Coordinates of C-alpha atoms and ligand atoms in Angstrom, one line a residue:
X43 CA -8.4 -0.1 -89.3
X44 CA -6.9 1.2 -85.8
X45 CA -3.6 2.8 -87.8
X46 CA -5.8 4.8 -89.8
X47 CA -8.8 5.9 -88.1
X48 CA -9.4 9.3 -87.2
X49 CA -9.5 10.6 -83.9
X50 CA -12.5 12.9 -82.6
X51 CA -11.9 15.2 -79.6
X52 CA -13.5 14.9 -76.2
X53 CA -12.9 17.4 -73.5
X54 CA -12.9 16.0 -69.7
X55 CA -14.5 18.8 -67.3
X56 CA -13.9 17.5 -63.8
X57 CA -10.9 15.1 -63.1
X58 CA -12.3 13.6 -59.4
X59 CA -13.5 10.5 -58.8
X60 CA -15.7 10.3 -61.2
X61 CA -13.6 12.5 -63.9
X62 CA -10.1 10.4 -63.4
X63 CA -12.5 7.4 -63.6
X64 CA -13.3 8.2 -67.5
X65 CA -9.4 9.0 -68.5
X66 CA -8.5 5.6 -67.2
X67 CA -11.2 3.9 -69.0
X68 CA -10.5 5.5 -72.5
X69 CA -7.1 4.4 -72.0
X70 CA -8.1 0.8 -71.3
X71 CA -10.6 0.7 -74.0
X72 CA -8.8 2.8 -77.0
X73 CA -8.1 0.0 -79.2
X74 CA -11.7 -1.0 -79.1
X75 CA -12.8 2.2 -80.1
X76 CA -11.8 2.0 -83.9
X77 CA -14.1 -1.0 -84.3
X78 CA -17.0 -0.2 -82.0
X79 CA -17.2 3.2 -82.9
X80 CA -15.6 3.8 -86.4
X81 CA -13.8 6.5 -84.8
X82 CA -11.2 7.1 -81.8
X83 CA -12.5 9.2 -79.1
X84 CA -9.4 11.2 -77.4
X85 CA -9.6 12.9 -74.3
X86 CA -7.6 16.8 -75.6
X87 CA -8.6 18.5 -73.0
X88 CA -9.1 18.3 -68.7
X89 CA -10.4 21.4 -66.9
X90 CA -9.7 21.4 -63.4
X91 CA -10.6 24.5 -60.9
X92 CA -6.6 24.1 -59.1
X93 CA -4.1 23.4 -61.4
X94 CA -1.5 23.1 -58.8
X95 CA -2.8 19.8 -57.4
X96 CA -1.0 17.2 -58.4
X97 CA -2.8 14.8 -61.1
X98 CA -2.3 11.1 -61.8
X99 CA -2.6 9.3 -65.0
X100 CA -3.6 12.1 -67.5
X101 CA -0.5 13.9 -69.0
X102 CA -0.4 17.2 -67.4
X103 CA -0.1 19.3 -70.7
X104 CA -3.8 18.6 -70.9
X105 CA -5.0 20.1 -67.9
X106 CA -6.6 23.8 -67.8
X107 CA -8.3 25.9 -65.9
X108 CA -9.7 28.0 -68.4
X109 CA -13.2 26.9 -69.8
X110 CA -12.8 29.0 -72.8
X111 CA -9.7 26.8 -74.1
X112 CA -12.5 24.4 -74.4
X113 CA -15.3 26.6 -75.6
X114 CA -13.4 27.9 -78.3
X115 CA -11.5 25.0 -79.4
X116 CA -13.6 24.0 -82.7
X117 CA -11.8 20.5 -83.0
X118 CA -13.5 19.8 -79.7
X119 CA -16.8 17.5 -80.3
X120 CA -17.6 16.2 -77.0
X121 CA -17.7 17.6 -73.4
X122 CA -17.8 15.1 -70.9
X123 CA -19.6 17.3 -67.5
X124 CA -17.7 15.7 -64.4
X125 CA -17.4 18.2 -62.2
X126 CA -20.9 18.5 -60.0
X127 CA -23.3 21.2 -59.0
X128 CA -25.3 23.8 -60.9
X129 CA -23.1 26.7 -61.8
X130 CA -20.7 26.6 -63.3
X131 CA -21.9 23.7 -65.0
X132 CA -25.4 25.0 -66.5
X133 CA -23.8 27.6 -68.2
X134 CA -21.0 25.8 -69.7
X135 CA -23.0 23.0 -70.9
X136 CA -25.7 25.4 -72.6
X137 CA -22.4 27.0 -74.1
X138 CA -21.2 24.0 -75.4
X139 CA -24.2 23.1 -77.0
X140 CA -25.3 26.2 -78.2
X141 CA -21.4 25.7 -79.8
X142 CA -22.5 22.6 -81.4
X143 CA -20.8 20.0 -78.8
X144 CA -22.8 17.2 -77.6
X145 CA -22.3 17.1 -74.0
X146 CA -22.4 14.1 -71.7
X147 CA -23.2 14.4 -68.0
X148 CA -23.3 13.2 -64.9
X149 CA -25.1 16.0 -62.7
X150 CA -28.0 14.8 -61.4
X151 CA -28.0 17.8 -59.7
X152 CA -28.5 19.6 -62.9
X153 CA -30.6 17.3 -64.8
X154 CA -33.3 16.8 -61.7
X155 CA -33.6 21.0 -61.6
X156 CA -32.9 22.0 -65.1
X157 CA -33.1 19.7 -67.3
X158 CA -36.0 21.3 -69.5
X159 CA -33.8 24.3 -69.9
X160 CA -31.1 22.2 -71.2
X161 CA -32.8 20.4 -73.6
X162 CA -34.6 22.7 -75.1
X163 CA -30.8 23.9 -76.2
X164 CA -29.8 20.8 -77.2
X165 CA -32.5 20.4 -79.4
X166 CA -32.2 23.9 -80.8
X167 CA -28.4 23.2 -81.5
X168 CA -29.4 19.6 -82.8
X169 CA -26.6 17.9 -80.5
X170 CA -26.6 15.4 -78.1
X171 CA -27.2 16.0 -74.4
X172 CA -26.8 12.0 -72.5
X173 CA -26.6 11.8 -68.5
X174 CA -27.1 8.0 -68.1
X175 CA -24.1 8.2 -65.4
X176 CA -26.8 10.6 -63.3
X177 CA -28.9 7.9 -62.2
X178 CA -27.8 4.9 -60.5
X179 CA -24.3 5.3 -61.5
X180 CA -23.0 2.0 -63.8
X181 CA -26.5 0.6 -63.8
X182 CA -27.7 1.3 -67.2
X183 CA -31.3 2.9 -66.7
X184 CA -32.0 5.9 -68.7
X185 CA -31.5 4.1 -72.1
X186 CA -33.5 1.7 -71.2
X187 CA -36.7 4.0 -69.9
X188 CA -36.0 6.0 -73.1
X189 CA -35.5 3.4 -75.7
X190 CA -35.8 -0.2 -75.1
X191 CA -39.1 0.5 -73.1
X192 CA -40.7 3.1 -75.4
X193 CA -43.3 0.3 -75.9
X194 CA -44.7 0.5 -72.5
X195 CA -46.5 2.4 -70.4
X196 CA -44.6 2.8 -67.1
X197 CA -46.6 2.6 -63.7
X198 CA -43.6 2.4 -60.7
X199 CA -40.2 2.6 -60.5
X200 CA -39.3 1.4 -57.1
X201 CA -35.7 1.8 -56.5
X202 CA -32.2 1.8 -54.0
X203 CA -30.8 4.9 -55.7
X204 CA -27.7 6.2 -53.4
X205 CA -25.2 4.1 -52.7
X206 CA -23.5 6.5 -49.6
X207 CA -26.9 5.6 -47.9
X208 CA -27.3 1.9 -48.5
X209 CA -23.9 1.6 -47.7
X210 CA -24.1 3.0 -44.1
X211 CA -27.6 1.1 -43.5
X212 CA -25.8 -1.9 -44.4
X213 CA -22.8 -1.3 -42.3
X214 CA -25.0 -0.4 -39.2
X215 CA -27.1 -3.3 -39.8
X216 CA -24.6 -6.2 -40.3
X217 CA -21.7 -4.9 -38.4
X218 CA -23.5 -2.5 -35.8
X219 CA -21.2 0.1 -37.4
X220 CA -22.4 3.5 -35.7
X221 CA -23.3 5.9 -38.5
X222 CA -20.6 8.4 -38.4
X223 CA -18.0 5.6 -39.0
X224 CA -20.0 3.9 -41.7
X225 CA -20.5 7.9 -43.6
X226 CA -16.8 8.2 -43.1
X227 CA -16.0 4.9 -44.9
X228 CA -18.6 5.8 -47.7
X229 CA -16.4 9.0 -48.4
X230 CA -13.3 7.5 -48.4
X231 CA -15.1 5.0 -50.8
X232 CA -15.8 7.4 -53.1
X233 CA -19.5 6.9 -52.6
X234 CA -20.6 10.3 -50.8
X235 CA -20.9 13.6 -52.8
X236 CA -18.8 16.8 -51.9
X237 CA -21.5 17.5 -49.3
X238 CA -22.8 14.5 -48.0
X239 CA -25.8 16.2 -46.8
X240 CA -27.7 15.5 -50.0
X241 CA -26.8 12.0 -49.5
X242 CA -27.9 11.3 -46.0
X243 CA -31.0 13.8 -46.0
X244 CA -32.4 12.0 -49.4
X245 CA -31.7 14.8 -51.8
X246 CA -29.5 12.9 -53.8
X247 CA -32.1 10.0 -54.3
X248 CA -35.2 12.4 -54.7
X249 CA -32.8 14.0 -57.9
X250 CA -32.4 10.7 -59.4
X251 CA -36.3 9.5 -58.8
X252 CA -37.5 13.3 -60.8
X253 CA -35.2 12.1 -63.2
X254 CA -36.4 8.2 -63.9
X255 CA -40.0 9.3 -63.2
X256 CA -39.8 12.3 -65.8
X257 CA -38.5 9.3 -68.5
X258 CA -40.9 6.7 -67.2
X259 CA -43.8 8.6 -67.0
X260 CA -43.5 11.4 -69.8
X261 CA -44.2 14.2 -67.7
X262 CA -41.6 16.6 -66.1
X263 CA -41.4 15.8 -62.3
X264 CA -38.6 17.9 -60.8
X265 CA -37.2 18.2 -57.3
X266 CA -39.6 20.0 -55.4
X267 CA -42.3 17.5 -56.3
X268 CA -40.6 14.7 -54.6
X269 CA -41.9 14.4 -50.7
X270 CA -38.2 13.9 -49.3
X271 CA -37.0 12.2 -45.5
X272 CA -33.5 11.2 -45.4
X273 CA -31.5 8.6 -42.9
X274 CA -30.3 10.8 -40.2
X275 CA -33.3 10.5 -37.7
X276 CA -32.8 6.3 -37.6
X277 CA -31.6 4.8 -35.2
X278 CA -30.0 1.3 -34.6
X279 CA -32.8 0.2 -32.4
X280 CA -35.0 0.9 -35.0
X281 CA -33.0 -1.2 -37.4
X282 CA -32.9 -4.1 -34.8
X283 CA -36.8 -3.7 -34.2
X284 CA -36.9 -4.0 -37.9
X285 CA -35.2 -7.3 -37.9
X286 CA -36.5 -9.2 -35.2
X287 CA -40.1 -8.2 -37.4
X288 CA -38.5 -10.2 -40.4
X289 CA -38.1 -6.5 -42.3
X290 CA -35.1 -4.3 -42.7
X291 CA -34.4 -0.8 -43.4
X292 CA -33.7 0.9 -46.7
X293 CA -34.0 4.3 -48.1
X294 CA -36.4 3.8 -51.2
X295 CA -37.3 6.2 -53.6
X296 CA -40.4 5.0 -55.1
X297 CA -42.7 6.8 -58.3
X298 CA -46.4 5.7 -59.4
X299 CA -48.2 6.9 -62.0
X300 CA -51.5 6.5 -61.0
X301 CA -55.6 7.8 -62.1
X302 CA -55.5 10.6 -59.8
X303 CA -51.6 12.0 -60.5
X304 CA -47.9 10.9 -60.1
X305 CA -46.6 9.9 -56.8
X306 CA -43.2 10.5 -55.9
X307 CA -40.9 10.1 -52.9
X308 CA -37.9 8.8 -50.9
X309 CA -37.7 8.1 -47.5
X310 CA -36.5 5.0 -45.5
X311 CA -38.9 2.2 -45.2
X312 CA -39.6 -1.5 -43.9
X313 CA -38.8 -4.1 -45.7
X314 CA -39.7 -7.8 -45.5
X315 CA -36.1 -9.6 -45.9
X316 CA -38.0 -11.4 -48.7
X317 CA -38.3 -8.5 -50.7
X318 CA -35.7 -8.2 -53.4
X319 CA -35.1 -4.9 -52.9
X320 CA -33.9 -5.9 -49.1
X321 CA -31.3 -8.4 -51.0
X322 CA -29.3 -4.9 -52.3
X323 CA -26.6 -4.2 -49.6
X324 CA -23.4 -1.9 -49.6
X325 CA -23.1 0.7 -52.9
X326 CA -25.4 -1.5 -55.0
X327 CA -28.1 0.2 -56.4
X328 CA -31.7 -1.3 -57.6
X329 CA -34.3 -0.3 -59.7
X330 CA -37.6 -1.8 -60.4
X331 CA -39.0 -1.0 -63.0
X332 CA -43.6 -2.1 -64.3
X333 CA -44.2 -1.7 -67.6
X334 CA -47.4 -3.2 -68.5
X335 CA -46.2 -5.0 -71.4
X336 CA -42.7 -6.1 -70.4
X337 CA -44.3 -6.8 -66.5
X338 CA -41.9 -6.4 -63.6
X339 CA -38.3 -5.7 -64.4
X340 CA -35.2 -5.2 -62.6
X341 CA -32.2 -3.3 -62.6
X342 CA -29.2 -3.8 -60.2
X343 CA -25.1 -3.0 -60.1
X344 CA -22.8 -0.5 -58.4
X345 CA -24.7 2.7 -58.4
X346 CA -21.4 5.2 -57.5
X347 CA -17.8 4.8 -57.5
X348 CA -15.2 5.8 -60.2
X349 CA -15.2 2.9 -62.7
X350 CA -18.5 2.2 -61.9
X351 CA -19.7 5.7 -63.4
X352 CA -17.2 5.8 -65.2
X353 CA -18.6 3.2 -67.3
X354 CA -22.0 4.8 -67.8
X355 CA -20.1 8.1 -68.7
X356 CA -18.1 6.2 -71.3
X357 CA -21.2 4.1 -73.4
X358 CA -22.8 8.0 -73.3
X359 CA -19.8 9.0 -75.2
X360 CA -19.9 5.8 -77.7
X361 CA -23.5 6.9 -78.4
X362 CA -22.3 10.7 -79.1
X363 CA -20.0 9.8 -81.3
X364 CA -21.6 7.0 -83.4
X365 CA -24.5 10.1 -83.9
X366 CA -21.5 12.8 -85.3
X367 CA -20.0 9.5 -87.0
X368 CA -24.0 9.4 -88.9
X369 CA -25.1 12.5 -88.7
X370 CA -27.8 12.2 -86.2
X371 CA -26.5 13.8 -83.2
X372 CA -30.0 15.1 -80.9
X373 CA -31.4 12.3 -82.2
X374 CA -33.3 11.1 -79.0
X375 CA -34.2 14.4 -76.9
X376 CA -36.7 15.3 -73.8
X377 CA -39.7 12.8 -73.7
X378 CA -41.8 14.5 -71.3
X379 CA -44.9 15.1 -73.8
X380 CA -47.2 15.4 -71.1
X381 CA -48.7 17.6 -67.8
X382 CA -49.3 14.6 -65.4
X383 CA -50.0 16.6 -61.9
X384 CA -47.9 15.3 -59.0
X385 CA -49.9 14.4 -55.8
X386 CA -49.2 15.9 -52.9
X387 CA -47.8 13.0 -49.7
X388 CA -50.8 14.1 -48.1
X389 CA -53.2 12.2 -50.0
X390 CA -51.2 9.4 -50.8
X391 CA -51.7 6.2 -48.7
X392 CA -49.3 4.7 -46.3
X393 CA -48.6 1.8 -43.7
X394 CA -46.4 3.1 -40.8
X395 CA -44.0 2.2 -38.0
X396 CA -44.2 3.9 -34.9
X397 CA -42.3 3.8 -31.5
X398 CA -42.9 5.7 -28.8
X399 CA -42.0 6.1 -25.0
X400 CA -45.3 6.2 -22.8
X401 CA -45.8 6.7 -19.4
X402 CA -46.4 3.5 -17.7
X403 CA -49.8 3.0 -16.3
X404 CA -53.3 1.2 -16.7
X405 CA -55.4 3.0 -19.7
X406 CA -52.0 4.6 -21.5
X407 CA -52.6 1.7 -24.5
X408 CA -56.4 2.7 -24.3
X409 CA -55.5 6.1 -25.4
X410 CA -53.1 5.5 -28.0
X411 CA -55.6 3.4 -30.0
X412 CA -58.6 5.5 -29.5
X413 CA -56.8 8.9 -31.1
X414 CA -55.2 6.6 -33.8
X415 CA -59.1 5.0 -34.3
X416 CA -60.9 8.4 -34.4
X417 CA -58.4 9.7 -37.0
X418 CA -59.3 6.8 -39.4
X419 CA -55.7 5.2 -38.7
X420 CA -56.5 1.3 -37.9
X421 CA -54.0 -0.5 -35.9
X422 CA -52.6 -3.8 -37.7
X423 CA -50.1 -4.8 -34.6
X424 CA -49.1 -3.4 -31.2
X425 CA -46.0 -4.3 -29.1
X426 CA -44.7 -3.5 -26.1
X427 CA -40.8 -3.2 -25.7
X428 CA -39.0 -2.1 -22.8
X429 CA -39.9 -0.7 -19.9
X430 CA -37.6 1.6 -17.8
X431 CA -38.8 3.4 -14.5
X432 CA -41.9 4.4 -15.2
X433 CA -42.1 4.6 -19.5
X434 CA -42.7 1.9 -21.7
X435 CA -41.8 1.6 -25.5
X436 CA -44.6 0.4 -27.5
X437 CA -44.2 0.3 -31.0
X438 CA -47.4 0.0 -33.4
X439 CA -48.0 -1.1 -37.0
X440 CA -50.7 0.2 -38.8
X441 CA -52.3 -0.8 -41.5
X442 CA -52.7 1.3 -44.9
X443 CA -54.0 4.8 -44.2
X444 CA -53.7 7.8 -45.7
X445 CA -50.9 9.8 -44.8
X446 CA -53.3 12.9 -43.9
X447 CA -55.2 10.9 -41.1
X448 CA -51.8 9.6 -39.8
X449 CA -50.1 13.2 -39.8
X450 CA -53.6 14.1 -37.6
X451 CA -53.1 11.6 -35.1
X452 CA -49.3 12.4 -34.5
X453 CA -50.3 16.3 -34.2
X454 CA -53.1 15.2 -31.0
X455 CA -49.8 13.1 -29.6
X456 CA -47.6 15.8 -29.4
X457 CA -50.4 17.5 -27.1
X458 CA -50.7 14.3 -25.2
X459 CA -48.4 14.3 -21.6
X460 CA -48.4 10.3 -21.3
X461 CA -46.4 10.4 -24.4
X462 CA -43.3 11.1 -23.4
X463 CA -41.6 11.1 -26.9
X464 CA -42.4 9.7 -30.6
X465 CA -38.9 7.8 -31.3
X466 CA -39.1 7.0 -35.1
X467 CA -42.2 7.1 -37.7
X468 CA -41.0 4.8 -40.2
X469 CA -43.0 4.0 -43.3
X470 CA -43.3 0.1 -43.9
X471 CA -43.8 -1.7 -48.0
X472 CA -47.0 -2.3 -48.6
X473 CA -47.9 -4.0 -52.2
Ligands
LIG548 P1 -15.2 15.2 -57.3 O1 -14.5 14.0 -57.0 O2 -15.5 16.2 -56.3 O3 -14.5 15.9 -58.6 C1 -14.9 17.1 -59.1 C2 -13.9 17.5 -60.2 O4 -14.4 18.6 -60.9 C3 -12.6 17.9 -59.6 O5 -11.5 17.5 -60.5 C4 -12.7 19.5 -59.6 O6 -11.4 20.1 -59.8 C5 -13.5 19.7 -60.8 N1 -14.3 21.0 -60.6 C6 -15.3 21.2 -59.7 N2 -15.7 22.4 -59.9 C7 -15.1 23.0 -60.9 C8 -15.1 24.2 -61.6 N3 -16.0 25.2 -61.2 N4 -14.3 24.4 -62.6 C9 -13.5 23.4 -63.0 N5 -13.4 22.2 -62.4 C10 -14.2 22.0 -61.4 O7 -16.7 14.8 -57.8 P2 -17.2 13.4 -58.4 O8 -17.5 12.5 -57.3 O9 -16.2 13.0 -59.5 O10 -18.6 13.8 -59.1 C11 -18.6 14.5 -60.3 C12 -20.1 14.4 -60.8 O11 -20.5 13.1 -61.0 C13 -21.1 15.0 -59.9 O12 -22.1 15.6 -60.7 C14 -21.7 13.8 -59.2 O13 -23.0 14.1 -58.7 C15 -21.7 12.8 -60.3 N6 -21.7 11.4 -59.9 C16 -20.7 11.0 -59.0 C17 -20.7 9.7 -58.6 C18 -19.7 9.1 -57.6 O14 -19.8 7.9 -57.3 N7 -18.8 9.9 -57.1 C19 -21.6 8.8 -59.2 C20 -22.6 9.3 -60.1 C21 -22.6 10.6 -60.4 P3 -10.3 20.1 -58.7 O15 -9.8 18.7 -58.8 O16 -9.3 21.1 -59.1 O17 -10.9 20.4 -57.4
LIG549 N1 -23.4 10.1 -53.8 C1 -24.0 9.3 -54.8 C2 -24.4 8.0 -54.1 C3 -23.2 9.0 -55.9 O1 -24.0 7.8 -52.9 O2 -25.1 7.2 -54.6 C4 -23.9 8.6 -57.1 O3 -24.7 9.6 -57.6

């Protein structure tokens, strides 16, 4: 069967981490091919944006910096997306499909702000349009939300969904790494994005989260709707606060579907070392997933790197080509079939973390619990750290309040003169 099946073409846009990760693996897995698939996927094409940088492991008569070499080639069936960002990538995928490629992708980037857009092309052209790779890189998550839980009715996805992040929390937490060093690693890791920004300020996470809460949920959630706090305000005595209370800290991006809307957001929080979620250290990625006829489930693996997303890139490919092998190609399309409203932070409830530095006298204490009681924000535990000249660290635990009453109470702080500083708002997991 290998000697004589026939080859269908793939084009590679983007040969980075990501990009060179996908070449490699159709090289290790081409003699599978002919029996999984029924077909040999080749890789015909690379489009690169400098061709005068050296490339390893690709031959370099495939390599182009011309898109239209692509476009135009009609032998072309696939375009595999690697490259990143919004443009030029929007266009050329709505090209390619409105040329009758299915397209695989792994721009969360692109997916999280316009997806609707592109498959509302894909479904016109009748092609496939997979990103599995875009969330949680080698964890399989997408296909699962889309397909194997279509039988459910999805209420939270709780999840660890950038690796750069979890990597540097875990390197400042186990090693006391400081957090320049740990982001530095991440990069050279392959972990971070271009611009690491996304990573560290939550972006990156809040993409992925409108994504898996758009599937879960049936309803379009897209960036803007995801409240967003990223990693760069924490500090390592926060993170050794954190453990000497049993918790540690991750950033979690966490979706409900609830009576009154969908709730979405990402921003670091407390968590007992108990939780599972606190068990998910360096690059690994986790998501939970309640359905309420499967129950709790969960997902966990390397969520970037290049083999790791390489891997997700490469079963999207299998599935586009077993649909041109049948016929079917667009056969599973956008599944948001509903208008759930997204709530706004404000109304959701939350338990928080809070340290401040207070000046040191009789009655202080008094004051902090009286503003927090007359803004409805009840007080579940109160410590008091340590003490230099004449300001004290306290650190307070609320109980679960809504966010509104808490966001009141820090507002009459900031007018108070015996606090000296609020140090870190953290929120902490609460069932
Ligand atoms: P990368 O290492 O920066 O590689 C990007 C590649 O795309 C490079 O080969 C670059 O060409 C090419 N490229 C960029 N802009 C181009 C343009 N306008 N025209 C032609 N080629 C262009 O990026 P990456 O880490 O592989 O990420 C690629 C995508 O995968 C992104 O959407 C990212 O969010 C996503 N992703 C990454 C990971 C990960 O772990 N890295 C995980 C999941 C998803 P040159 O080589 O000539 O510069
Ligand atoms: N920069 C991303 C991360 C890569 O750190 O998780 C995967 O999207």
């Amino acid at each position: 069967m290998t000697e004589h099946c026939p080859e269908i073409q793939a084009a590679l846009l983007g040969y980075g981490t990501v990009g060179s990760g996908v070449y490699q693996l159709f090289q290790r897995q081409k003699h599978e091919f002919p029996h999984k698939l029924g077909l040999c996927p080749v890789i015909s094409r690379i489009l690169v944006r400098d061709l005068s940088r050296p490339r390893r492991g690709a031959d370099p008569a495939l390599f182009t910096d011309r898109w239209e070499d692509i476009l135009h080639d009609g032998d072309i069936r696939i375009v595999i997306e690697v490259t990143g960002g919004i443009e030029p990538a929007r266009t050329r995928i709505l090209e390619a499909l409105r040329a009758g490629k299915s397209v695989v992708t792994a721009n969360k980037d692109l997916m999280a702000e316009h997806g609707a857009e592109l498959f509302a092309a894909a479904e016109e052209a009748g092609c496939d349009l997979l990103f599995e790779a875009a969330v949680a890189g080698g964890i399989p998550i997408i296909r699962p939300l889309k397909q194997c839980l279509a039988g459910n009715y999805i209420t939270e996805i709780m999840g660890i969904l950038n690796g750069t992040t979890n990597y540097i929390l875990t390197r400042m937490s186990r090693d006391g790494m400081d957090f320049d060093t740990a982001l530095q690693k991440a990069q050279e890791l392959g972990y971070a994005e271009a611009d690491p920004t996304a990573d560290i300020e939550g972006c990156d996470a809040a993409r992925k989260l409108a994504i898996l809460a758009s599937i879960g949920f049936n309803s379009r959630v897209v960036l803007s709707d995801v409240y967003t706090q990223g990693i760069s305000g924490l500090s390592a005595k926060d993170i050794a606060y954190a453990e000497e209370m049993g918790c540690c800290i991750k950033l979690v991006a966490l979706a409900r579907c609830t009576p009154s809307g969908i709730e979405a957001r990402v921003h670091p929080m407390l968590l007992p070392l108990g939780h599972p979620l606190a068990t998910v250290h360096d690059s690994f990625n986790a998501v939970f997933v309640h359905g309420d006829a499967a129950g709790d489930l969960m997902f966990r693996g390397r969520g970037a790197g290049s083999l790791p997303t390489a891997s997700a890139v490469l079963g999207d490919v299998c599935e586009a080509v077993r649909n041109l092998r049948c016929g079917c190609a667009g056969r599973v399309g956008c599944t948001c079939y509903k208008q759930i409203p997204v709530k706004k932070m404000e109304d959701t409830e939350n338990r928080f973390f809070l340290r401040m530095q207070v000046e040191d006298r009789p009655g202080v204490l008094a004051n902090v619990a009286s503003v927090l009681g007359n803004n409805g924000v009840s007080i579940a535990q109160v410590i008091q750290k340590a003490r230099t000249a004449d300001t004290a660290e306290i650190v307070v635990i609320t109980d679960r309040v809504q966010e509104r009453n808490f966001s009141d109470s820090l507002a009459v702080f900031s007018g108070m003169s015996v606090i000296r500083k609020i140090s870190a708002v953290i929120r902490v997991y609460d069932e």
